[in-house]
Short mmCIF file of N, CA, C and O in Angstrom, two decimals:
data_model
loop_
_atom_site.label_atom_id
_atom_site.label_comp_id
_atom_site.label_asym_id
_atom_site.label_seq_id
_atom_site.Cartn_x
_atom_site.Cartn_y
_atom_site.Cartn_z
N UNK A 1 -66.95 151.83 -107.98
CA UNK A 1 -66.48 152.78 -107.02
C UNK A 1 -66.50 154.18 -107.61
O UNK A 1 -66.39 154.36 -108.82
N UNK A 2 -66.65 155.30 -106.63
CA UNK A 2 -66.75 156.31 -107.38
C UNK A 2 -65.11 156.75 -107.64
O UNK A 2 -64.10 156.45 -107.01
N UNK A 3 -65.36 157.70 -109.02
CA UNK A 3 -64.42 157.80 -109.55
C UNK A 3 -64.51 159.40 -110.32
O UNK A 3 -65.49 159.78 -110.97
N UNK A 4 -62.98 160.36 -110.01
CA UNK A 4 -63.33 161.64 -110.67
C UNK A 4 -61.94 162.07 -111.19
O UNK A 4 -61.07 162.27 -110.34
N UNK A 5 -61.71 162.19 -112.17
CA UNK A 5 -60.42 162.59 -113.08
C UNK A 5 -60.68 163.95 -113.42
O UNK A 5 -61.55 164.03 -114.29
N UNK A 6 -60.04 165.50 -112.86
CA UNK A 6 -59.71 166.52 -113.53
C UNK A 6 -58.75 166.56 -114.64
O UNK A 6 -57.68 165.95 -114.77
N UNK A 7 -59.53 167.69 -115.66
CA UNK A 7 -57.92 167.85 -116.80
C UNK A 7 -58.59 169.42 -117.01
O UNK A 7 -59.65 170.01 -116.81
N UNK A 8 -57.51 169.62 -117.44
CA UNK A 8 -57.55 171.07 -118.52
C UNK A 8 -56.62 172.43 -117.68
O UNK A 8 -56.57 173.65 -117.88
N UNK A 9 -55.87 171.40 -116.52
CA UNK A 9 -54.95 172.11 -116.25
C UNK A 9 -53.47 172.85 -116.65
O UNK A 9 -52.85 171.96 -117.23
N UNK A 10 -52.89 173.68 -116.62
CA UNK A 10 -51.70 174.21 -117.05
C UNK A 10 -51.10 175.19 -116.68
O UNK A 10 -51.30 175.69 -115.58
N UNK A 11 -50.04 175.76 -117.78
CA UNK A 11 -49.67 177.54 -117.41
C UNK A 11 -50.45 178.24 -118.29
O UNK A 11 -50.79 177.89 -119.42
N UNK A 12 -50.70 179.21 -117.74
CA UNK A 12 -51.08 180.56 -118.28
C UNK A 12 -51.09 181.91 -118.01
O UNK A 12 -51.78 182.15 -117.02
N UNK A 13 -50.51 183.05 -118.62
CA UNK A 13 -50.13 183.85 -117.85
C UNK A 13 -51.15 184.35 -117.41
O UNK A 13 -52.30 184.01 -117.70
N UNK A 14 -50.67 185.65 -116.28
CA UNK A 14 -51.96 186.66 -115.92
C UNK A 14 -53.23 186.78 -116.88
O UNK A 14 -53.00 186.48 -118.05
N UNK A 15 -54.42 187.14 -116.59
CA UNK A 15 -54.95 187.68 -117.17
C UNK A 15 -55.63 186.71 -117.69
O UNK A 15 -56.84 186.68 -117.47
N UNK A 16 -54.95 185.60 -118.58
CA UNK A 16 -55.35 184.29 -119.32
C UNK A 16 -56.93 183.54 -118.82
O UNK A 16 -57.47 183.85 -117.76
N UNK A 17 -57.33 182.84 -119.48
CA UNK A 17 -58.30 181.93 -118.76
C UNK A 17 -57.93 180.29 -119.31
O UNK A 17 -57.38 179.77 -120.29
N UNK A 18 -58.62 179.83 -118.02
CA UNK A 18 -58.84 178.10 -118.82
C UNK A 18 -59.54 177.30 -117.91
O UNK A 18 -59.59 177.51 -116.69
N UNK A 19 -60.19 176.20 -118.62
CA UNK A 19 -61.62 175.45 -118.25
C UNK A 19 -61.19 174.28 -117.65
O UNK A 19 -61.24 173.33 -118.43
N UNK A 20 -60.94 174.11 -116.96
CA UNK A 20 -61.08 172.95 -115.62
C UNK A 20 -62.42 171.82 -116.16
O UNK A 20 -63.56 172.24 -116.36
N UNK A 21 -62.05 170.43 -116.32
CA UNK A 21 -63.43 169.27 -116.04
C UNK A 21 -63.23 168.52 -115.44
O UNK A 21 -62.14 167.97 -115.60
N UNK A 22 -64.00 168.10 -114.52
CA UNK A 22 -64.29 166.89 -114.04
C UNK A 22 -65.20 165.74 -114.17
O UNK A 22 -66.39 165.95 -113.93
N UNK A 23 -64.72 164.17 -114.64
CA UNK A 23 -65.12 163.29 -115.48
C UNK A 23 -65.68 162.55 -114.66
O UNK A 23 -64.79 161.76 -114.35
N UNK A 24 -67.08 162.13 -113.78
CA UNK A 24 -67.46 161.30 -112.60
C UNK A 24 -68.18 160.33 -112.95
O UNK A 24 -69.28 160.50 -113.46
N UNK A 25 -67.60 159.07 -112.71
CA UNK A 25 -68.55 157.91 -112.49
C UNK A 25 -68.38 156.96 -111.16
O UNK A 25 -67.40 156.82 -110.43
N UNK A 26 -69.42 156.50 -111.11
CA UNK A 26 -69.78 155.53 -110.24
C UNK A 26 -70.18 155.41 -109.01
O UNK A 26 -69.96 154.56 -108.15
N UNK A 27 -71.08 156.79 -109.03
CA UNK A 27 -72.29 157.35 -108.28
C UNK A 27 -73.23 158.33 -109.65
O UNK A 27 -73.12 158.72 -110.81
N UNK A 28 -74.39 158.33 -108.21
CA UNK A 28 -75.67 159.07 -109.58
C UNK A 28 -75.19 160.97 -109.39
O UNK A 28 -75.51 161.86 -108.60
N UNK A 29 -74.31 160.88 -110.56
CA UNK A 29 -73.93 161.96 -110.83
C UNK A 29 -75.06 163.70 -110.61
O UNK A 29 -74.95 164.76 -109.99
N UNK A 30 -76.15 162.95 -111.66
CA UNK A 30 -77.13 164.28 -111.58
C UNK A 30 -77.52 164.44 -109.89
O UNK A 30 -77.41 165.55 -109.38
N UNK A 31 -77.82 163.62 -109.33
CA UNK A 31 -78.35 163.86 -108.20
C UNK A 31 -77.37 163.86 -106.98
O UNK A 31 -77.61 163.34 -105.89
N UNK A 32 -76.52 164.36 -107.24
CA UNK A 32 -74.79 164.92 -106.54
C UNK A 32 -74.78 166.35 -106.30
O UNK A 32 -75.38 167.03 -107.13
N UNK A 33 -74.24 166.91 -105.37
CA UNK A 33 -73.41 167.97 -105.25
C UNK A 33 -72.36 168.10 -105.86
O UNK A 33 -71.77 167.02 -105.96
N UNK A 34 -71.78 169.05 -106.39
CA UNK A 34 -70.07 169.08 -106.93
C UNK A 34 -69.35 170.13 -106.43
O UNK A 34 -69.92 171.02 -105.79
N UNK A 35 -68.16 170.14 -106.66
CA UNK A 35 -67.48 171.55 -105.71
C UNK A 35 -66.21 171.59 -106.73
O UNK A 35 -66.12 170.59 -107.44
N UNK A 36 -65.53 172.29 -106.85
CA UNK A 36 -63.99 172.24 -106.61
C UNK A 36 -63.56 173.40 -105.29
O UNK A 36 -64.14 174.31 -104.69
N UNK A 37 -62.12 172.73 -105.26
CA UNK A 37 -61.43 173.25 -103.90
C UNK A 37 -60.18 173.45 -104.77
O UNK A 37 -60.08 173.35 -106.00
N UNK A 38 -59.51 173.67 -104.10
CA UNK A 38 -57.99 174.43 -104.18
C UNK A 38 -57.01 174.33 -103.10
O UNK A 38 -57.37 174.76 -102.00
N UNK A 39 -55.64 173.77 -103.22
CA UNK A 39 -54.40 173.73 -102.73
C UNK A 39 -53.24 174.70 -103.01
O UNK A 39 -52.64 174.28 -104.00
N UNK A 40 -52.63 175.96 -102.49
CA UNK A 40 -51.24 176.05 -103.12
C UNK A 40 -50.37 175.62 -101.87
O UNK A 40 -50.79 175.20 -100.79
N UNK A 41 -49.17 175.79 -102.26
CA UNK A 41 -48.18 174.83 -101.67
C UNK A 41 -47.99 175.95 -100.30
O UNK A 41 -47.63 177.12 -100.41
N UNK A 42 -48.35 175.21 -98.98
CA UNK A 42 -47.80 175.93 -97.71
C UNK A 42 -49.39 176.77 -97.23
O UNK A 42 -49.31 177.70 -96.42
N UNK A 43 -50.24 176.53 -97.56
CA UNK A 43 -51.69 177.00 -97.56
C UNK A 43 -53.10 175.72 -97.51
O UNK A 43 -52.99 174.72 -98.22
N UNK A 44 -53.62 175.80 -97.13
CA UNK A 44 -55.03 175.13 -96.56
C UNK A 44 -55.61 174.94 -97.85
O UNK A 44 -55.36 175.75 -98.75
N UNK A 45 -56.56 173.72 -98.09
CA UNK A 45 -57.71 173.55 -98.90
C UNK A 45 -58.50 174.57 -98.62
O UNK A 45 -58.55 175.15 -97.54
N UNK A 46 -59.47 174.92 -100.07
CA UNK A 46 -59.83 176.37 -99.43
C UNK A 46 -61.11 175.80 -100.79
O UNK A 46 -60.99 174.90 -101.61
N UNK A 47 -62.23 176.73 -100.55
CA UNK A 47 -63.19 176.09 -101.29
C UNK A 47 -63.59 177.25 -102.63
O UNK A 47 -64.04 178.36 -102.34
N UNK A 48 -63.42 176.92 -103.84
CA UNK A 48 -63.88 177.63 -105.13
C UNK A 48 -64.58 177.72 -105.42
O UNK A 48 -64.84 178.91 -105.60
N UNK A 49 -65.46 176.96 -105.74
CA UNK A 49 -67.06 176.95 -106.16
C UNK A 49 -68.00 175.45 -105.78
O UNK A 49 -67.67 174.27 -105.88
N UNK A 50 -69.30 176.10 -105.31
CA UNK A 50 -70.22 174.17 -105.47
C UNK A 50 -70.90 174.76 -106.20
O UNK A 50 -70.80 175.96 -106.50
N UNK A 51 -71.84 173.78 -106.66
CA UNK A 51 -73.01 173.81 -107.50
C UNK A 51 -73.98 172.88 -106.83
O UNK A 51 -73.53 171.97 -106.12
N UNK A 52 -75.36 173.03 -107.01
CA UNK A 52 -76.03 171.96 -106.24
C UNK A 52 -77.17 171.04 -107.63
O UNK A 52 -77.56 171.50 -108.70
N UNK A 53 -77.41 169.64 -107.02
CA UNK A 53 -77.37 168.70 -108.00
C UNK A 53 -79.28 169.46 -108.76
O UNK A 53 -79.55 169.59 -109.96
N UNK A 54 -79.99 169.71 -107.88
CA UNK A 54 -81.15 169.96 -108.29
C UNK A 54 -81.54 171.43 -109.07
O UNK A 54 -81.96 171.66 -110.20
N UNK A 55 -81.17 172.37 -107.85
CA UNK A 55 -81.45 173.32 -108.20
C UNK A 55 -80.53 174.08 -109.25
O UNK A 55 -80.87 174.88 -110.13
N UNK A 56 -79.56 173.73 -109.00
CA UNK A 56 -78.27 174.14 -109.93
C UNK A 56 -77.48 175.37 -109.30
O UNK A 56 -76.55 175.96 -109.86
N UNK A 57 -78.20 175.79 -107.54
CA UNK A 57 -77.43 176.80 -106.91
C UNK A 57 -76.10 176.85 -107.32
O UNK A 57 -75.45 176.02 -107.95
N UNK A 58 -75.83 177.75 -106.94
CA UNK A 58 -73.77 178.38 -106.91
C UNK A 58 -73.34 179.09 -106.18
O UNK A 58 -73.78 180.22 -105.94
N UNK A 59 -72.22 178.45 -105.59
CA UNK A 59 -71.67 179.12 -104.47
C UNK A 59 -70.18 179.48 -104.94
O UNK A 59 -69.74 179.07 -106.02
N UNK A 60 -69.54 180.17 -104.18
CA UNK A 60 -68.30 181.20 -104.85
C UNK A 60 -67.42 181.50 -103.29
O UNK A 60 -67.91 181.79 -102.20
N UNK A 61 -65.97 181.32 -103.64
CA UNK A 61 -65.31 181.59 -102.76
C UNK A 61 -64.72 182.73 -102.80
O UNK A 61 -63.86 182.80 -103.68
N UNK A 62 -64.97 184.19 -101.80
CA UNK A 62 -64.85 185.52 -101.75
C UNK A 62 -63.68 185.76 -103.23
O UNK A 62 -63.92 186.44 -104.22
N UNK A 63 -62.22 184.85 -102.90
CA UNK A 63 -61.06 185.27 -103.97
C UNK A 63 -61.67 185.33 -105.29
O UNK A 63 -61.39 186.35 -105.92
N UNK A 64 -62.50 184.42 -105.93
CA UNK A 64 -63.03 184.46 -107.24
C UNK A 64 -64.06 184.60 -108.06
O UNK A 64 -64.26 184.47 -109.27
N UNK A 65 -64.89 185.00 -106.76
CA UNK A 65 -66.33 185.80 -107.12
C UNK A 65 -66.00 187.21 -108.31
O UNK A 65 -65.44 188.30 -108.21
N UNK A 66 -66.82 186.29 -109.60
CA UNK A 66 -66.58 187.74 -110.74
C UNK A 66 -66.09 187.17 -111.61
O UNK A 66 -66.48 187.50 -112.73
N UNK A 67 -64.81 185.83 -111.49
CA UNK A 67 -64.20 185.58 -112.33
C UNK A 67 -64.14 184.03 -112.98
O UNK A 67 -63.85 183.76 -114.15
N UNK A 68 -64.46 183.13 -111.98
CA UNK A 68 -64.61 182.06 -112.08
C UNK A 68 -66.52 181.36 -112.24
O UNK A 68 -67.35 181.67 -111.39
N UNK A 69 -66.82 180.61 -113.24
CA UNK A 69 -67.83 180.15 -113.17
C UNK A 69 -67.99 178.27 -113.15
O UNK A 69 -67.27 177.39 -113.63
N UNK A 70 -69.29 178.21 -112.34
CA UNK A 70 -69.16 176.51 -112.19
C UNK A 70 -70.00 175.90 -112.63
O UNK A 70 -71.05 176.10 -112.01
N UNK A 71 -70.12 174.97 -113.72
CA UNK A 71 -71.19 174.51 -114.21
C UNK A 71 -71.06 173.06 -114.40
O UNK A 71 -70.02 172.45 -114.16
N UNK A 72 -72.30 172.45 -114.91
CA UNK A 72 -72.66 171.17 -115.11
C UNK A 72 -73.48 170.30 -116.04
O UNK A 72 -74.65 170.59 -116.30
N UNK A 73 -73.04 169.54 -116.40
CA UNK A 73 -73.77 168.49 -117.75
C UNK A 73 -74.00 166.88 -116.85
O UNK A 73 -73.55 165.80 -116.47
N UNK A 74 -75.33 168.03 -116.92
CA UNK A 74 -75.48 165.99 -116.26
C UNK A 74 -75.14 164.71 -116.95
O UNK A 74 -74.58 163.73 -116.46
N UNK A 75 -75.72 164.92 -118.61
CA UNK A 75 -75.33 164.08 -119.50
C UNK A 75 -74.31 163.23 -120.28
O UNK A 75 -74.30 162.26 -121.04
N UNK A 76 -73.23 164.31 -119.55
CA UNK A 76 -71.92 163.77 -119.51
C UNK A 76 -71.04 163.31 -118.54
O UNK A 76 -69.92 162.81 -118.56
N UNK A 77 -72.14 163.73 -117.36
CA UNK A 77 -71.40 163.17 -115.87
C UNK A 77 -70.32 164.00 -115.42
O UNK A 77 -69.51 163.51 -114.63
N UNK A 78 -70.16 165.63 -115.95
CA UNK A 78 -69.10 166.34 -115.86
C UNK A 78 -69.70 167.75 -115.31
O UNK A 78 -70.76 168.28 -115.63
N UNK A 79 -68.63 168.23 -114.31
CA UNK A 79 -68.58 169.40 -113.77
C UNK A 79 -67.11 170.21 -114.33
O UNK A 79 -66.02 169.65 -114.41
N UNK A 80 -67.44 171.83 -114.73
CA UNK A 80 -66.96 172.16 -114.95
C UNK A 80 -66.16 173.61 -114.09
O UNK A 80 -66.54 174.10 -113.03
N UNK A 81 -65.33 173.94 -114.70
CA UNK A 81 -64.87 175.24 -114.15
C UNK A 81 -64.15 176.02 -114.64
O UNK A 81 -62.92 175.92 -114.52
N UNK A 82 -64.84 177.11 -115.39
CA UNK A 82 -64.52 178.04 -116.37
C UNK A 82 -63.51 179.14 -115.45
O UNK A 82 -64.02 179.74 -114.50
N UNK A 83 -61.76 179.41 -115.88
CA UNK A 83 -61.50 180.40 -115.40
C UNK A 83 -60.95 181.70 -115.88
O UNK A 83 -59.96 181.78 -116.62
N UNK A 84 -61.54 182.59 -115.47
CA UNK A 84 -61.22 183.55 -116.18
C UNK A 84 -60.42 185.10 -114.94
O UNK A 84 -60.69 185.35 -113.77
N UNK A 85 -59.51 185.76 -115.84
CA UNK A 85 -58.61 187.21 -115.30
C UNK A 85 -58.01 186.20 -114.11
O UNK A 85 -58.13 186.29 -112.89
N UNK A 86 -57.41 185.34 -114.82
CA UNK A 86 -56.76 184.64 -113.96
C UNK A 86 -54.98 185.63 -113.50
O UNK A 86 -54.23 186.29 -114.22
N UNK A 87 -54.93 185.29 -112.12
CA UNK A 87 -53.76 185.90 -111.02
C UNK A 87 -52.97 184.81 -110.69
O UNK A 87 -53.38 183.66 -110.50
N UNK A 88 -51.36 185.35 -110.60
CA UNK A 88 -50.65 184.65 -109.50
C UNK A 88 -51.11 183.68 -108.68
O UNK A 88 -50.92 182.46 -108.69
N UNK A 89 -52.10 184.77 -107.59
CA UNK A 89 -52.33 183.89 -106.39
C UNK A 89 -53.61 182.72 -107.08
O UNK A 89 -53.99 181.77 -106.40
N UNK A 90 -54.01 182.91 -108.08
CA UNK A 90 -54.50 181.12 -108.40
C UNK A 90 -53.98 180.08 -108.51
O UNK A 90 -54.47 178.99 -108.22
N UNK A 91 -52.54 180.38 -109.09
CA UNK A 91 -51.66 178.86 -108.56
C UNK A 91 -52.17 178.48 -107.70
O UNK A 91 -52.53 179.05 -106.67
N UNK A 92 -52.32 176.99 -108.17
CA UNK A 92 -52.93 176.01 -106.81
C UNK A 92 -53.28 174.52 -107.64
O UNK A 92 -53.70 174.54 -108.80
N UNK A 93 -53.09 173.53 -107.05
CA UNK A 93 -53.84 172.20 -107.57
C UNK A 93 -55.08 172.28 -107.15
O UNK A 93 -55.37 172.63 -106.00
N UNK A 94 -56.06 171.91 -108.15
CA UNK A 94 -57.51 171.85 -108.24
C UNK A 94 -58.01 170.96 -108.09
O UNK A 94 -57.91 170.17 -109.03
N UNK A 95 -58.69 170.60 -107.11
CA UNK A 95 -59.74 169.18 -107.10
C UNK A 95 -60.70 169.40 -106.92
O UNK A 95 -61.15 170.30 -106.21
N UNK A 96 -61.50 168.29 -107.78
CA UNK A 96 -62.87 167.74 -108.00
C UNK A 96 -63.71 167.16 -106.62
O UNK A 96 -63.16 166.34 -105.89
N UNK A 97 -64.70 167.52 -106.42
CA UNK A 97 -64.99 166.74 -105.27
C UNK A 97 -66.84 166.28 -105.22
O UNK A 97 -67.70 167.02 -105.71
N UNK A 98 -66.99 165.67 -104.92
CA UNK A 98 -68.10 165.26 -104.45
C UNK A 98 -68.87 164.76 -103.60
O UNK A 98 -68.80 163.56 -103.33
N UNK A 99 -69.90 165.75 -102.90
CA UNK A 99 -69.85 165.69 -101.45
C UNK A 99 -71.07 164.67 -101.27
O UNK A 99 -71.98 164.20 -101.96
N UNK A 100 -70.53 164.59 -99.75
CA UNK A 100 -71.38 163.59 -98.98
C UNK A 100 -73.13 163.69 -98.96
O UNK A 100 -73.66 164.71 -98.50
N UNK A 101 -73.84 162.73 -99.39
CA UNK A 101 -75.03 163.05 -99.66
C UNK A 101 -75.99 161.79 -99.40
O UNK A 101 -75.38 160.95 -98.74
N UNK A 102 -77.24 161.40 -99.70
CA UNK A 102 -77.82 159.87 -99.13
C UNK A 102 -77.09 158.85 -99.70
O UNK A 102 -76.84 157.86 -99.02
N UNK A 103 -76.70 158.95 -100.84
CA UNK A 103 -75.72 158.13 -101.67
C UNK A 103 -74.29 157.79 -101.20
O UNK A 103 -73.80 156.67 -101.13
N UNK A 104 -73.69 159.04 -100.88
CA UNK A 104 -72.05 158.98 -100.71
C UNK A 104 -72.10 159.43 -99.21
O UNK A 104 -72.63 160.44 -98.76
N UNK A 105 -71.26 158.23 -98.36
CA UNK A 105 -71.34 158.37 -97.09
C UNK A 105 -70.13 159.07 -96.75
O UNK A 105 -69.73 158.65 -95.66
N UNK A 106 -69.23 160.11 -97.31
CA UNK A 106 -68.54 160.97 -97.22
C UNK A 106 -67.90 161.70 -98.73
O UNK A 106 -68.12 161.29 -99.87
N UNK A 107 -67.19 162.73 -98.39
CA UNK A 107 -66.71 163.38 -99.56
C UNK A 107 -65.87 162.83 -100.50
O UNK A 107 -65.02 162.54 -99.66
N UNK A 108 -65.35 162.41 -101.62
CA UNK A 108 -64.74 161.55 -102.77
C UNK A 108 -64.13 163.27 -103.37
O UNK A 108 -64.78 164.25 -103.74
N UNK A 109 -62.81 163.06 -103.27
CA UNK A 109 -61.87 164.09 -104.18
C UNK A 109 -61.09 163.08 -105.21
O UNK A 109 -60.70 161.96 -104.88
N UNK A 110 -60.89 163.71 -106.65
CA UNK A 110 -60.09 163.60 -107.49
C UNK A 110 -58.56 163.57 -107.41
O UNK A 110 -58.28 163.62 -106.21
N UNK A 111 -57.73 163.52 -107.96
CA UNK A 111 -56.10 163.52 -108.20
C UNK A 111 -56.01 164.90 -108.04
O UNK A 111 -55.17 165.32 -107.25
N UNK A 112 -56.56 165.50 -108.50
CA UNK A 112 -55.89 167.19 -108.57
C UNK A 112 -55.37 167.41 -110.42
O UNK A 112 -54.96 166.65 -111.29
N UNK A 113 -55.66 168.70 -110.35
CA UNK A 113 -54.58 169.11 -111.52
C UNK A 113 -54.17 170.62 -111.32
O UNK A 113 -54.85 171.55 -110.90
N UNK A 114 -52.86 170.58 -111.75
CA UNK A 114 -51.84 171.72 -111.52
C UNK A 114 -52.38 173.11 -112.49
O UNK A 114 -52.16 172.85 -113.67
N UNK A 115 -52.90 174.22 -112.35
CA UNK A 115 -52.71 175.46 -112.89
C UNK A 115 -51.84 176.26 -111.65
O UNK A 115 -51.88 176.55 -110.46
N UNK A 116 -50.86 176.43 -113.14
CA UNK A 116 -50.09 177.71 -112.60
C UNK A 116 -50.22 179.16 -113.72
O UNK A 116 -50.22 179.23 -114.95
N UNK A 117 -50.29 179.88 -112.95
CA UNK A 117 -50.74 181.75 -113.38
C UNK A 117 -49.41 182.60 -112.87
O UNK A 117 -49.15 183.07 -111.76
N UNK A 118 -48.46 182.63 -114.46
CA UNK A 118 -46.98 183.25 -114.03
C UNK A 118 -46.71 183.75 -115.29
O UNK A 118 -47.34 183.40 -116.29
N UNK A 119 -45.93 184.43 -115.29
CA UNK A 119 -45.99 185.42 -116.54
C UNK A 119 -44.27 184.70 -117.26
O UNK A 119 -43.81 185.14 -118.31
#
């Protein structure tokens, strides 16, 4: 079954950065889409970055265009998410996701992990 565990969540103040992974098995990883999304409490899933499985496109959600980057190791079956001049309003639980494609007959999200950005 497919399967996706984020870590590298925490506090950190303003300004700070830190690297988000996501660990996927049990779909063909390289030939996947990946995304993360974002939750804060009293606010909508809202979308952070995809990456696409071939070309390696990147997409960016208006709030973190500049600061956040999304990358990928096929070889390790991991998507990443580098963050950086991290704000307040990034508090949010982060999930992993992997979208619906000939393989996966809908989207598969992770547990989430908590960064909070507070001084």
């Amino acid at each position: 079954q497919v399967h996706l565990v984020e870590s590298g969540g925490g506090l950190v103040q303003p300004g700070g950065s830190l690297r988000l992974s996501c660990a996927a098995s049990g779909f063909s990883f390289s030939r996947n889409a990946m995304s993360w999304h974002r939750q804060a409490p009293g606010k909508e899933r809202e979308l952070v970055a995809g990456i696409g499985s071939i070309t390696g496109s990147t997409v960016y959600g208006d709030s973190v265009k500049g600061r956040f980057t999304i990358s990928r190791d096929n070889a390790k079956n991991t998507v990443y998410l580098q963050m950086n001049s991290l704000k307040p309003e990034d508090t949010a639980v982060y999930y992993c996701n992997a979208l619906r494609s000939a393989e996966l007959r809908y989207d598969y999200w992770g547990q989430g992990t908590q960064v909070t950005v507070s001084s």
